[in-house]
Amino acid sequence: MDRFQRDLKEKDFIFTFELVPGRSIRTQQFSAILKFIEEAPKYEYLSAFSITDNAGGHPALSPVALGRVIKSLGLSAIIHLTCKDKNRNQLESELLALDRENLHNLLVLTGDYPFYGYLGRAKPVFDLDSVLLLQLITEMERGIEIPKGAPGGGNRLPPIPFFKGCAVSPFKLTIEELWWQYLKLYRKLKAGARFIITQVGFSPFTLNQLKLILKDGLTKYFSERLNDKGLHKPEEDSQFKKVPILPSILYLQESVVKALLKGRVPGILLGRRVWKRFKEVGFSEEMALEVCAKLTAIYKRMGFKGVHLCGFPPNWDILKRFFELYQRVSQDIMNKEETYYELLTEFDDYIVYEDNGELIEKNLANIDKPLPKKSFSFSYSMNNFFHNLFFSRKSPLYLTLLKFFTWVTKKRSLEKFFSTLEYAIKRPLFYCQECGDCTLWDFNYICPQSQCAKYILNGACGGSINSFCEVYPYKKVCLYVRVLRQGDPRETIKRYLTKDPPYLPPRDWSLYRTSSWINFYLKRGHFKHEN
């Protein structure tokens, strides 16, 4: 068995280390990474090395190259597999290549939006989101069936022993953002995630709340908060509570702190007390290691399975000092209760960031706080009325319209007319992108193809800050925040939790510029997966 998988089962507390390859293999930075990896067998600190995939949206060495080196030394690699820069076919090809290299540990992520690239910003490609990619991998683990109509259609391929994990970012400033992190985590766990690595954060209390909710039962929590016993699924809760959680620990250099203050690292918020501590004593290697060691010791005391070390220089001398400091702090708080509670006071639920040059202090959202109240919107009410009348399978008009649109498809000119009519109406109303696979109802009549920079269909990414999209900070509110603020948030959440299948399928590109009205009635695209 792979060491990472074995340690997750057998050890009480483990450490993984994140490597960030750069844009060239002919640099001192890459040489330092190679040396660090090659010296790893002399030490027993780390259970696995994880390797980022174009971190920050910048081009970099593929993680497979370093993964191969790590594997050759008898060590464990965790490949960051992101949805960005690749369509679903390329993702499947990459998974086959990873199987060939015997690199089966995966951290599945949506990925950072592309920024700098050759001759300008690269085209954003988010064909799948992290939930759908997890679902694809789960099917490959079982042995994926080739679609009928494709070469070899109907045959089932041999199963592949992937071991996949997911991320979650509970450090959010608004209740809507936070709810989406829990909801999307639910779909990720349903899709087969077997370990969780959290986003970087500086509030042990927020992370402990996540751990306790999973331990007590995620669906139980949803059912109690939404006052709906039908949402409670004990068999799912018993499975989810076994999934190990590894909080991420960030080594803070001065340049990193400045970037966090300005909101330049999507999804990571700087803790207020950590920032004040650095401001008081100044930036130093020892100070950075002290913060990391204290957080690690706290997480061990709280009962987490381990930590994921991020941003550390690839230097064993620095890492050895971190472990010495961590062991000393950990021993102190294990032996003395008052020392543990004293250590907790060095962290709180407040974060700091700059907005137009002004320093803002704000409390992190608490999932136990009330959801926003149901809002009234004339446009939402009208959209809902017309949807229920014309595009609900329970509508009294459904069977009549089914016959009508079936007849329309036999008349090419009529089919084209309805496509033109539909988009003439929907373009000005919804910024429609003519996908032909319309999901407006799932998003309370806000189009994800035009209103989400990553076209995500199964829950918000972790990059938002204070309700704003990571790609358009302080300019454009996250699509998913808007969805919960439109209509009844409780009903929206219930609809999300009870969807069958438990994910929204990806856009079917064969339907581009066809009529989604007709496609609804003929059950094309994602409509054919409805149960």
Short mmCIF file of C-alpha atoms in Angstrom, two decimals:
data_model
loop_
_atom_site.label_atom_id
_atom_site.label_comp_id
_atom_site.label_asym_id
_atom_site.label_seq_id
_atom_site.Cartn_x
_atom_site.Cartn_y
_atom_site.Cartn_z
CA MET A 1 0.00 0.00 0.00
CA ASP A 2 1.14 3.55 -0.76
CA ARG A 3 2.70 5.26 2.29
CA PHE A 4 0.26 8.18 2.29
CA GLN A 5 -2.73 5.85 2.28
CA ARG A 6 -1.14 3.61 4.91
CA ASP A 7 -0.26 6.52 7.21
CA LEU A 8 -3.79 7.91 6.98
CA LYS A 9 -5.04 4.55 8.25
CA GLU A 10 -2.39 3.74 10.84
CA LYS A 11 -0.92 6.98 12.21
CA ASP A 12 -2.58 9.38 14.63
CA PHE A 13 -1.16 12.51 13.00
CA ILE A 14 0.58 12.95 9.65
CA PHE A 15 2.32 15.68 7.63
CA THR A 16 2.15 16.36 3.92
CA PHE A 17 4.28 18.96 2.14
CA GLU A 18 3.24 21.09 -0.83
CA LEU A 19 5.71 21.64 -3.67
CA VAL A 20 5.16 24.51 -6.13
CA PRO A 21 7.12 23.94 -9.37
CA GLY A 22 7.94 27.03 -11.39
CA ARG A 23 7.96 27.95 -15.04
CA SER A 24 11.38 26.42 -15.77
CA ILE A 25 13.42 23.38 -14.74
CA ARG A 26 16.68 25.30 -15.37
CA THR A 27 16.56 27.48 -12.26
CA GLN A 28 17.97 27.40 -8.74
CA GLN A 29 14.42 27.13 -7.43
CA PHE A 30 13.84 23.85 -9.29
CA SER A 31 17.28 22.54 -8.31
CA ALA A 32 16.43 23.24 -4.66
CA ILE A 33 13.16 21.30 -5.01
CA LEU A 34 14.96 18.32 -6.55
CA LYS A 35 17.61 18.33 -3.82
CA PHE A 36 14.90 18.55 -1.16
CA ILE A 37 13.07 15.54 -2.62
CA GLU A 38 16.25 13.49 -3.04
CA GLU A 39 17.19 14.04 0.62
CA ALA A 40 13.71 13.08 1.85
CA PRO A 41 14.42 9.34 2.33
CA LYS A 42 16.84 10.29 5.15
CA TYR A 43 13.95 11.75 7.15
CA GLU A 44 10.68 10.29 8.41
CA TYR A 45 8.73 13.51 8.84
CA LEU A 46 6.51 13.51 5.77
CA SER A 47 3.87 11.05 4.58
CA ALA A 48 3.58 12.59 1.13
CA PHE A 49 4.55 15.45 -1.15
CA SER A 50 1.76 17.23 -3.00
CA ILE A 51 2.51 19.01 -6.28
CA THR A 52 0.53 22.01 -7.49
CA ASP A 53 -0.91 22.40 -10.98
CA ASN A 54 -0.26 25.88 -12.45
CA ALA A 55 -0.66 27.51 -9.04
CA GLY A 56 -2.05 31.04 -9.10
CA GLY A 57 -3.17 30.58 -12.68
CA HIS A 58 0.39 30.84 -14.02
CA PRO A 59 2.02 28.30 -16.37
CA ALA A 60 4.40 25.91 -14.62
CA LEU A 61 5.94 22.45 -14.85
CA SER A 62 3.33 19.69 -14.93
CA PRO A 63 3.02 17.92 -11.55
CA VAL A 64 3.49 14.54 -13.24
CA ALA A 65 7.19 15.25 -13.85
CA LEU A 66 7.96 15.76 -10.15
CA GLY A 67 5.55 13.00 -9.18
CA ARG A 68 7.60 10.55 -11.22
CA VAL A 69 10.79 11.59 -9.36
CA ILE A 70 9.09 11.26 -5.98
CA LYS A 71 7.73 7.83 -6.86
CA SER A 72 11.15 6.62 -8.04
CA LEU A 73 12.57 7.37 -4.58
CA GLY A 74 9.95 5.22 -2.88
CA LEU A 75 8.04 8.26 -1.60
CA SER A 76 4.36 9.19 -1.91
CA ALA A 77 3.12 11.91 -4.24
CA ILE A 78 -0.25 13.66 -4.24
CA ILE A 79 -0.98 15.14 -7.66
CA HIS A 80 -3.08 18.30 -7.71
CA LEU A 81 -5.55 17.63 -10.50
CA THR A 82 -7.38 20.81 -11.46
CA CYS A 83 -10.26 21.42 -13.85
CA LYS A 84 -8.69 24.51 -15.40
CA ASP A 85 -6.88 24.56 -18.76
CA LYS A 86 -8.34 21.16 -19.78
CA ASN A 87 -11.64 19.93 -21.16
CA ARG A 88 -13.18 16.66 -19.97
CA ASN A 89 -11.44 14.57 -22.65
CA GLN A 90 -8.02 15.96 -21.74
CA LEU A 91 -8.73 15.34 -18.05
CA GLU A 92 -9.53 11.70 -18.79
CA SER A 93 -6.32 11.42 -20.85
CA GLU A 94 -4.34 12.89 -17.96
CA LEU A 95 -5.90 10.40 -15.55
CA LEU A 96 -4.86 7.54 -17.83
CA ALA A 97 -1.31 8.93 -17.92
CA LEU A 98 -1.28 9.15 -14.11
CA ASP A 99 -2.38 5.52 -13.92
CA ARG A 100 0.48 4.57 -16.26
CA GLU A 101 2.94 6.35 -13.93
CA ASN A 102 1.37 4.66 -10.88
CA LEU A 103 0.48 8.09 -9.45
CA HIS A 104 -2.91 7.41 -7.90
CA ASN A 105 -3.12 9.92 -5.02
CA LEU A 106 -5.03 12.96 -6.26
CA LEU A 107 -6.16 16.25 -4.77
CA VAL A 108 -9.06 17.29 -7.00
CA LEU A 109 -9.59 21.05 -7.32
CA THR A 110 -11.43 23.49 -9.54
CA GLY A 111 -8.18 25.42 -9.98
CA ASP A 112 -7.11 29.05 -10.12
CA TYR A 113 -8.35 31.31 -12.89
CA PRO A 114 -5.62 31.86 -15.52
CA PHE A 115 -3.79 35.17 -15.41
CA TYR A 116 -0.40 35.71 -17.00
CA GLY A 117 0.40 33.69 -20.12
CA TYR A 118 2.14 33.80 -23.46
CA LEU A 119 1.20 37.09 -25.22
CA GLY A 120 -1.58 37.82 -22.74
CA ARG A 121 -4.13 36.11 -20.54
CA ALA A 122 -4.92 32.50 -21.45
CA LYS A 123 -8.40 31.34 -22.36
CA PRO A 124 -10.17 30.03 -19.24
CA VAL A 125 -11.20 26.39 -19.70
CA PHE A 126 -13.42 24.99 -16.96
CA ASP A 127 -15.33 22.24 -18.76
CA LEU A 128 -15.88 20.29 -15.53
CA ASP A 129 -15.95 21.48 -11.93
CA SER A 130 -14.37 19.63 -9.00
CA VAL A 131 -17.58 17.72 -8.16
CA LEU A 132 -17.89 16.45 -11.73
CA LEU A 133 -14.19 15.57 -11.89
CA LEU A 134 -14.51 13.57 -8.67
CA GLN A 135 -17.52 11.82 -10.20
CA LEU A 136 -15.54 11.00 -13.35
CA ILE A 137 -12.69 9.54 -11.28
CA THR A 138 -15.14 7.47 -9.22
CA GLU A 139 -16.51 5.98 -12.44
CA MET A 140 -12.96 5.24 -13.62
CA GLU A 141 -12.31 3.50 -10.29
CA ARG A 142 -15.28 1.24 -10.98
CA GLY A 143 -14.38 0.83 -14.63
CA ILE A 144 -15.86 3.46 -16.89
CA GLU A 145 -18.27 2.39 -19.60
CA ILE A 146 -17.52 3.74 -23.08
CA PRO A 147 -20.56 5.68 -24.39
CA LYS A 148 -22.58 3.99 -27.09
CA GLY A 149 -21.76 5.47 -30.47
CA ALA A 150 -18.08 5.95 -29.59
CA PRO A 151 -15.46 3.43 -30.81
CA GLY A 152 -15.77 0.42 -28.51
CA GLY A 153 -19.08 1.76 -27.20
CA GLY A 154 -20.79 -0.32 -24.54
CA ASN A 155 -17.57 -1.92 -23.28
CA ARG A 156 -16.46 -1.38 -19.69
CA LEU A 157 -12.80 -0.49 -19.12
CA PRO A 158 -10.70 -2.05 -16.32
CA PRO A 159 -10.98 -0.27 -12.94
CA ILE A 160 -8.18 2.09 -11.80
CA PRO A 161 -7.18 2.33 -8.09
CA PHE A 162 -7.20 6.12 -7.64
CA PHE A 163 -7.24 7.60 -4.13
CA LYS A 164 -8.76 11.06 -4.39
CA GLY A 165 -9.32 13.92 -2.01
CA CYS A 166 -10.97 17.31 -2.13
CA ALA A 167 -10.61 20.79 -0.67
CA VAL A 168 -12.93 22.96 1.41
CA SER A 169 -12.64 26.61 2.43
CA PRO A 170 -14.67 27.35 5.59
CA PHE A 171 -12.94 30.70 6.19
CA LYS A 172 -15.60 32.98 4.70
CA LEU A 173 -16.93 36.44 5.55
CA THR A 174 -20.57 36.01 4.53
CA ILE A 175 -23.08 33.35 5.50
CA GLU A 176 -23.94 32.65 1.85
CA GLU A 177 -20.31 31.91 0.93
CA LEU A 178 -19.94 29.65 3.95
CA TRP A 179 -23.10 27.67 3.25
CA TRP A 180 -21.92 26.98 -0.29
CA GLN A 181 -18.66 25.56 1.06
CA TYR A 182 -20.57 23.08 3.24
CA LEU A 183 -23.04 22.26 0.47
CA LYS A 184 -20.34 21.69 -2.12
CA LEU A 185 -18.36 19.58 0.36
CA TYR A 186 -21.47 17.40 0.66
CA ARG A 187 -21.51 16.82 -3.11
CA LYS A 188 -17.76 16.17 -3.13
CA LEU A 189 -18.12 13.53 -0.43
CA LYS A 190 -21.08 12.01 -2.30
CA ALA A 191 -18.87 11.93 -5.41
CA GLY A 192 -16.29 9.83 -3.57
CA ALA A 193 -13.68 12.12 -1.95
CA ARG A 194 -11.69 10.06 0.56
CA PHE A 195 -9.70 12.77 2.31
CA ILE A 196 -10.04 16.54 2.80
CA ILE A 197 -7.29 19.16 2.67
CA THR A 198 -8.63 22.52 3.79
CA GLN A 199 -7.81 25.97 2.47
CA VAL A 200 -5.27 27.93 4.51
CA GLY A 201 -6.83 29.75 7.46
CA PHE A 202 -5.86 31.18 10.84
CA SER A 203 -8.95 30.36 12.90
CA PRO A 204 -8.76 26.97 14.66
CA PHE A 205 -12.31 27.55 15.95
CA THR A 206 -13.76 27.73 12.43
CA LEU A 207 -12.02 24.52 11.39
CA ASN A 208 -12.99 22.73 14.57
CA GLN A 209 -16.62 23.61 13.89
CA LEU A 210 -16.33 21.92 10.48
CA LYS A 211 -14.80 18.83 12.07
CA LEU A 212 -17.49 18.63 14.75
CA ILE A 213 -20.32 18.99 12.21
CA LEU A 214 -18.88 16.15 10.13
CA LYS A 215 -18.39 14.04 13.25
CA ASP A 216 -21.96 14.63 14.44
CA GLY A 217 -23.40 14.17 10.95
CA LEU A 218 -23.39 16.54 7.98
CA THR A 219 -26.86 15.63 6.72
CA LYS A 220 -28.11 15.67 10.31
CA TYR A 221 -26.89 19.25 10.58
CA PHE A 222 -28.62 20.21 7.32
CA SER A 223 -31.88 18.59 8.42
CA GLU A 224 -31.85 20.40 11.77
CA ARG A 225 -30.98 23.79 10.29
CA LEU A 226 -33.59 23.51 7.54
CA ASN A 227 -36.18 21.79 9.77
CA ASP A 228 -36.58 18.91 7.32
CA LYS A 229 -36.11 15.38 8.70
CA GLY A 230 -36.09 13.97 5.17
CA LEU A 231 -32.63 15.46 4.61
CA HIS A 232 -31.07 13.32 7.35
CA LYS A 233 -29.27 10.28 5.91
CA PRO A 234 -27.51 8.38 8.72
CA GLU A 235 -25.72 5.98 6.35
CA GLU A 236 -24.10 8.91 4.54
CA ASP A 237 -23.14 10.59 7.82
CA SER A 238 -21.47 7.42 9.10
CA GLN A 239 -19.40 7.32 5.91
CA PHE A 240 -18.52 11.04 5.85
CA LYS A 241 -17.33 11.16 9.47
CA LYS A 242 -14.56 8.67 8.62
CA VAL A 243 -13.04 10.99 5.99
CA PRO A 244 -9.77 12.42 7.41
CA ILE A 245 -9.28 16.21 7.46
CA LEU A 246 -5.86 17.85 7.03
CA PRO A 247 -5.81 21.61 7.76
CA SER A 248 -3.37 23.61 5.63
CA ILE A 249 -0.58 25.47 7.43
CA LEU A 250 1.02 28.42 5.58
CA TYR A 251 4.61 29.56 6.14
CA LEU A 252 4.28 33.35 6.22
CA GLN A 253 6.97 35.40 4.54
CA GLU A 254 6.69 39.20 4.40
CA SER A 255 5.81 39.18 0.70
CA VAL A 256 3.07 36.59 1.33
CA VAL A 257 1.53 38.66 4.13
CA LYS A 258 1.43 41.75 1.91
CA ALA A 259 -0.24 39.74 -0.86
CA LEU A 260 -2.82 38.36 1.60
CA LEU A 261 -3.63 41.84 2.89
CA LYS A 262 -4.35 42.99 -0.64
CA GLY A 263 -6.51 39.93 -1.38
CA ARG A 264 -4.18 38.70 -4.12
CA VAL A 265 -4.28 35.05 -3.05
CA PRO A 266 -7.79 33.75 -3.83
CA GLY A 267 -9.57 32.30 -0.83
CA ILE A 268 -6.90 32.96 1.83
CA LEU A 269 -7.68 35.53 4.54
CA LEU A 270 -5.06 36.76 7.01
CA GLY A 271 -5.84 36.32 10.72
CA ARG A 272 -6.00 39.58 12.68
CA ARG A 273 -3.94 38.45 15.66
CA VAL A 274 -1.34 36.77 13.46
CA TRP A 275 -0.94 39.99 11.47
CA LYS A 276 -0.65 42.10 14.64
CA ARG A 277 1.98 39.73 16.01
CA PHE A 278 4.09 40.11 12.88
CA LYS A 279 3.62 43.88 13.01
CA GLU A 280 4.80 44.02 16.63
CA VAL A 281 7.89 41.83 16.43
CA GLY A 282 8.73 42.07 12.72
CA PHE A 283 9.08 39.39 10.08
CA SER A 284 11.53 36.58 10.71
CA GLU A 285 11.98 32.93 9.96
CA GLU A 286 11.56 32.05 13.62
CA MET A 287 8.31 33.99 13.87
CA ALA A 288 6.90 32.26 10.78
CA LEU A 289 7.87 28.84 12.16
CA GLU A 290 6.38 29.68 15.55
CA VAL A 291 2.95 30.49 14.05
CA CYS A 292 3.03 27.26 12.01
CA ALA A 293 4.13 25.16 14.98
CA LYS A 294 1.45 26.57 17.28
CA LEU A 295 -1.36 26.05 14.77
CA THR A 296 -0.14 22.50 14.09
CA ALA A 297 -0.06 21.68 17.81
CA ILE A 298 -3.58 23.07 18.24
CA TYR A 299 -4.91 20.99 15.35
CA LYS A 300 -3.34 17.86 16.78
CA ARG A 301 -4.95 18.58 20.16
CA MET A 302 -8.31 19.12 18.44
CA GLY A 303 -8.11 15.65 16.90
CA PHE A 304 -7.39 16.37 13.25
CA LYS A 305 -5.64 13.64 11.26
CA GLY A 306 -2.65 15.79 10.30
CA VAL A 307 -1.64 18.99 8.54
CA HIS A 308 -0.71 20.04 5.02
CA LEU A 309 2.39 22.29 4.99
CA CYS A 310 2.23 25.07 2.37
CA GLY A 311 4.63 27.81 1.33
CA PHE A 312 7.62 26.34 3.20
CA PRO A 313 11.02 26.73 1.55
CA PRO A 314 12.28 23.34 0.29
CA ASN A 315 14.95 23.24 2.99
CA TRP A 316 15.39 20.44 5.51
CA ASP A 317 17.15 22.67 8.06
CA ILE A 318 14.10 24.93 8.21
CA LEU A 319 11.75 21.96 8.32
CA LYS A 320 13.72 20.33 11.15
CA ARG A 321 13.44 23.53 13.21
CA PHE A 322 9.70 23.57 12.56
CA PHE A 323 9.31 19.99 13.83
CA GLU A 324 11.43 20.66 16.92
CA LEU A 325 9.33 23.70 17.76
CA TYR A 326 6.06 21.88 17.03
CA GLN A 327 7.02 18.93 19.25
CA ARG A 328 7.89 21.26 22.12
CA VAL A 329 4.63 23.22 21.85
CA SER A 330 2.58 20.05 21.36
CA GLN A 331 4.05 18.44 24.46
CA ASP A 332 3.30 21.56 26.51
CA ILE A 333 -0.37 21.76 25.54
CA MET A 334 -0.90 18.00 25.90
CA ASN A 335 0.43 18.12 29.46
CA LYS A 336 -1.11 21.42 30.60
CA GLU A 337 -4.73 22.33 29.93
CA GLU A 338 -4.18 25.99 30.76
CA THR A 339 -1.32 26.21 28.24
CA TYR A 340 -3.65 24.97 25.51
CA TYR A 341 -6.31 27.59 26.24
CA GLU A 342 -3.66 30.27 26.55
CA LEU A 343 -2.33 29.29 23.13
CA LEU A 344 -5.82 29.50 21.62
CA THR A 345 -6.00 33.18 22.61
CA GLU A 346 -3.27 33.91 20.04
CA PHE A 347 -5.83 33.23 17.30
CA ASP A 348 -9.41 34.39 16.79
CA ASP A 349 -12.20 34.54 14.21
CA TYR A 350 -11.26 37.97 12.86
CA ILE A 351 -9.36 38.62 9.65
CA VAL A 352 -7.77 41.73 8.13
CA TYR A 353 -7.60 42.90 4.53
CA GLU A 354 -7.20 46.11 2.56
CA ASP A 355 -10.04 47.63 0.56
CA ASN A 356 -9.08 50.72 -1.48
CA GLY A 357 -6.16 51.37 0.85
CA GLU A 358 -8.27 51.09 4.01
CA LEU A 359 -7.51 48.31 6.51
CA ILE A 360 -10.65 46.33 7.31
CA GLU A 361 -11.13 44.01 10.30
CA LYS A 362 -14.03 41.61 9.99
CA ASN A 363 -15.38 38.57 11.78
CA LEU A 364 -15.55 35.27 9.89
CA ALA A 365 -19.03 33.98 9.17
CA ASN A 366 -20.46 31.33 11.49
CA ILE A 367 -22.49 28.55 9.88
CA ASP A 368 -24.82 28.50 12.90
CA LYS A 369 -26.01 32.07 12.22
CA PRO A 370 -29.41 32.50 10.49
CA LEU A 371 -29.69 32.33 6.74
CA PRO A 372 -30.80 35.48 4.90
CA LYS A 373 -34.55 35.96 4.81
CA LYS A 374 -36.63 35.14 1.77
CA SER A 375 -36.46 38.06 -0.64
CA PHE A 376 -39.16 39.26 -3.01
CA SER A 377 -38.23 40.09 -6.58
CA PHE A 378 -40.76 40.80 -9.30
CA SER A 379 -38.46 39.41 -12.00
CA TYR A 380 -37.79 36.24 -9.96
CA SER A 381 -41.52 35.73 -9.34
CA MET A 382 -42.35 36.18 -13.02
CA ASN A 383 -39.55 33.84 -14.10
CA ASN A 384 -40.75 31.25 -11.62
CA PHE A 385 -44.34 31.57 -12.84
CA PHE A 386 -43.40 31.04 -16.50
CA HIS A 387 -40.98 28.23 -15.63
CA ASN A 388 -43.61 26.31 -13.66
CA LEU A 389 -46.14 26.85 -16.42
CA PHE A 390 -44.01 25.88 -19.42
CA PHE A 391 -40.94 23.98 -18.15
CA SER A 392 -42.12 21.80 -15.30
CA ARG A 393 -42.93 18.15 -15.93
CA LYS A 394 -45.78 18.60 -13.43
CA SER A 395 -47.36 21.42 -15.44
CA PRO A 396 -50.86 20.73 -16.90
CA LEU A 397 -49.44 21.94 -20.23
CA TYR A 398 -46.53 19.49 -20.24
CA LEU A 399 -48.00 16.64 -22.32
CA THR A 400 -49.50 19.03 -24.87
CA LEU A 401 -46.22 20.91 -25.27
CA LEU A 402 -44.28 17.64 -25.45
CA LYS A 403 -46.35 16.60 -28.48
CA PHE A 404 -46.03 20.07 -30.00
CA PHE A 405 -42.22 20.28 -29.69
CA THR A 406 -41.81 16.70 -30.90
CA TRP A 407 -43.70 17.77 -34.03
CA VAL A 408 -41.57 20.96 -34.30
CA THR A 409 -38.35 18.91 -34.50
CA LYS A 410 -39.62 17.34 -37.71
CA LYS A 411 -39.75 20.79 -39.32
CA ARG A 412 -36.23 22.19 -39.62
CA SER A 413 -37.42 25.74 -40.33
CA LEU A 414 -39.71 25.71 -37.27
CA GLU A 415 -36.93 24.34 -35.05
CA LYS A 416 -34.65 27.15 -36.23
CA PHE A 417 -37.44 29.68 -35.63
CA PHE A 418 -37.86 28.57 -31.99
CA SER A 419 -34.09 28.73 -31.41
CA THR A 420 -34.02 32.30 -32.75
CA LEU A 421 -37.09 33.29 -30.72
CA GLU A 422 -35.74 31.76 -27.51
CA TYR A 423 -32.42 33.56 -27.65
CA ALA A 424 -34.00 36.86 -28.72
CA ILE A 425 -35.91 36.70 -25.41
CA LYS A 426 -33.18 35.27 -23.17
CA ARG A 427 -30.17 37.30 -24.31
CA PRO A 428 -31.37 40.64 -22.88
CA LEU A 429 -33.06 39.05 -19.85
CA PHE A 430 -30.34 36.62 -18.69
CA TYR A 431 -27.18 37.43 -20.71
CA CYS A 432 -27.83 34.06 -22.34
CA GLN A 433 -24.85 32.34 -24.00
CA GLU A 434 -27.00 30.10 -26.24
CA CYS A 435 -25.70 26.88 -24.69
CA GLY A 436 -28.86 24.90 -25.52
CA ASP A 437 -28.48 23.10 -22.17
CA CYS A 438 -30.17 25.67 -19.96
CA THR A 439 -29.82 25.48 -16.17
CA LEU A 440 -31.49 28.79 -15.26
CA TRP A 441 -33.97 27.15 -12.89
CA ASP A 442 -31.18 25.53 -10.87
CA PHE A 443 -29.64 28.97 -10.32
CA ASN A 444 -32.77 30.97 -9.54
CA TYR A 445 -32.74 32.40 -13.08
CA ILE A 446 -29.13 33.61 -13.12
CA CYS A 447 -27.11 32.15 -16.00
CA PRO A 448 -23.92 30.36 -14.83
CA GLN A 449 -22.48 30.40 -18.35
CA SER A 450 -22.34 34.21 -18.35
CA GLN A 451 -22.30 35.07 -14.64
CA CYS A 452 -19.64 32.68 -13.30
CA ALA A 453 -16.07 33.23 -14.47
CA LYS A 454 -15.41 29.48 -14.13
CA TYR A 455 -18.83 28.28 -15.40
CA ILE A 456 -19.18 26.17 -12.23
CA LEU A 457 -22.40 24.13 -11.93
CA ASN A 458 -22.13 22.35 -8.57
CA GLY A 459 -21.29 24.96 -5.95
CA ALA A 460 -19.03 27.95 -5.46
CA CYS A 461 -15.26 27.71 -5.72
CA GLY A 462 -13.22 28.69 -2.66
CA GLY A 463 -11.74 31.89 -4.08
CA SER A 464 -14.40 34.47 -3.20
CA ILE A 465 -13.72 37.28 -0.74
CA ASN A 466 -16.47 39.08 1.17
CA SER A 467 -19.08 37.78 -1.32
CA PHE A 468 -17.12 38.97 -4.39
CA CYS A 469 -15.82 36.80 -7.23
CA GLU A 470 -12.07 36.07 -7.08
CA VAL A 471 -11.70 37.10 -10.74
CA TYR A 472 -13.51 40.43 -10.24
CA PRO A 473 -12.81 41.35 -6.58
CA TYR A 474 -15.02 44.15 -5.20
CA LYS A 475 -16.64 44.50 -8.64
CA LYS A 476 -18.81 41.45 -9.21
CA VAL A 477 -20.68 39.46 -6.57
CA CYS A 478 -20.18 35.69 -6.74
CA LEU A 479 -22.92 33.95 -8.74
CA TYR A 480 -23.66 31.55 -5.87
CA VAL A 481 -24.04 34.35 -3.33
CA ARG A 482 -26.57 35.96 -5.67
CA VAL A 483 -28.42 32.64 -6.03
CA LEU A 484 -28.99 32.40 -2.26
CA ARG A 485 -30.02 36.05 -2.10
CA GLN A 486 -32.72 35.55 -4.72
CA GLY A 487 -35.89 33.78 -3.71
CA ASP A 488 -36.06 31.54 -0.63
CA PRO A 489 -32.54 30.40 0.42
CA ARG A 490 -33.92 27.45 2.39
CA GLU A 491 -35.80 26.10 -0.61
CA THR A 492 -32.76 26.65 -2.83
CA ILE A 493 -30.58 24.66 -0.43
CA LYS A 494 -33.13 21.85 -0.12
CA ARG A 495 -33.34 21.62 -3.90
CA TYR A 496 -29.55 21.39 -4.08
CA LEU A 497 -29.37 18.66 -1.42
CA THR A 498 -32.12 16.50 -2.91
CA LYS A 499 -31.09 16.64 -6.56
CA ASP A 500 -31.13 13.26 -8.29
CA PRO A 501 -28.50 12.49 -9.52
CA PRO A 502 -26.61 14.36 -6.76
CA TYR A 503 -24.81 16.66 -9.20
CA LEU A 504 -25.65 18.86 -12.17
CA PRO A 505 -24.12 17.25 -15.30
CA PRO A 506 -21.72 19.29 -17.43
CA ARG A 507 -22.84 21.32 -20.41
CA ASP A 508 -23.40 19.24 -23.55
CA TRP A 509 -21.56 21.13 -26.28
CA SER A 510 -23.40 19.30 -29.06
CA LEU A 511 -26.41 21.46 -28.18
CA TYR A 512 -24.69 24.83 -28.69
CA ARG A 513 -27.09 27.31 -30.34
CA THR A 514 -29.97 24.85 -30.36
CA SER A 515 -33.21 25.55 -28.50
CA SER A 516 -33.07 24.54 -24.84
CA TRP A 517 -36.89 24.77 -24.82
CA ILE A 518 -37.02 21.93 -27.33
CA ASN A 519 -34.15 20.11 -25.61
CA PHE A 520 -36.06 20.19 -22.31
CA TYR A 521 -39.06 18.41 -23.81
CA LEU A 522 -36.98 15.91 -25.77
CA LYS A 523 -34.74 15.25 -22.73
CA ARG A 524 -31.45 16.18 -24.35
CA GLY A 525 -28.31 17.36 -22.58
CA HIS A 526 -28.47 17.38 -18.79
CA PHE A 527 -32.26 16.84 -18.94
CA LYS A 528 -31.74 13.19 -19.98
CA HIS A 529 -30.07 12.50 -16.61
CA GLU A 530 -33.09 13.62 -14.57
CA ASN A 531 -34.72 11.05 -12.32
#
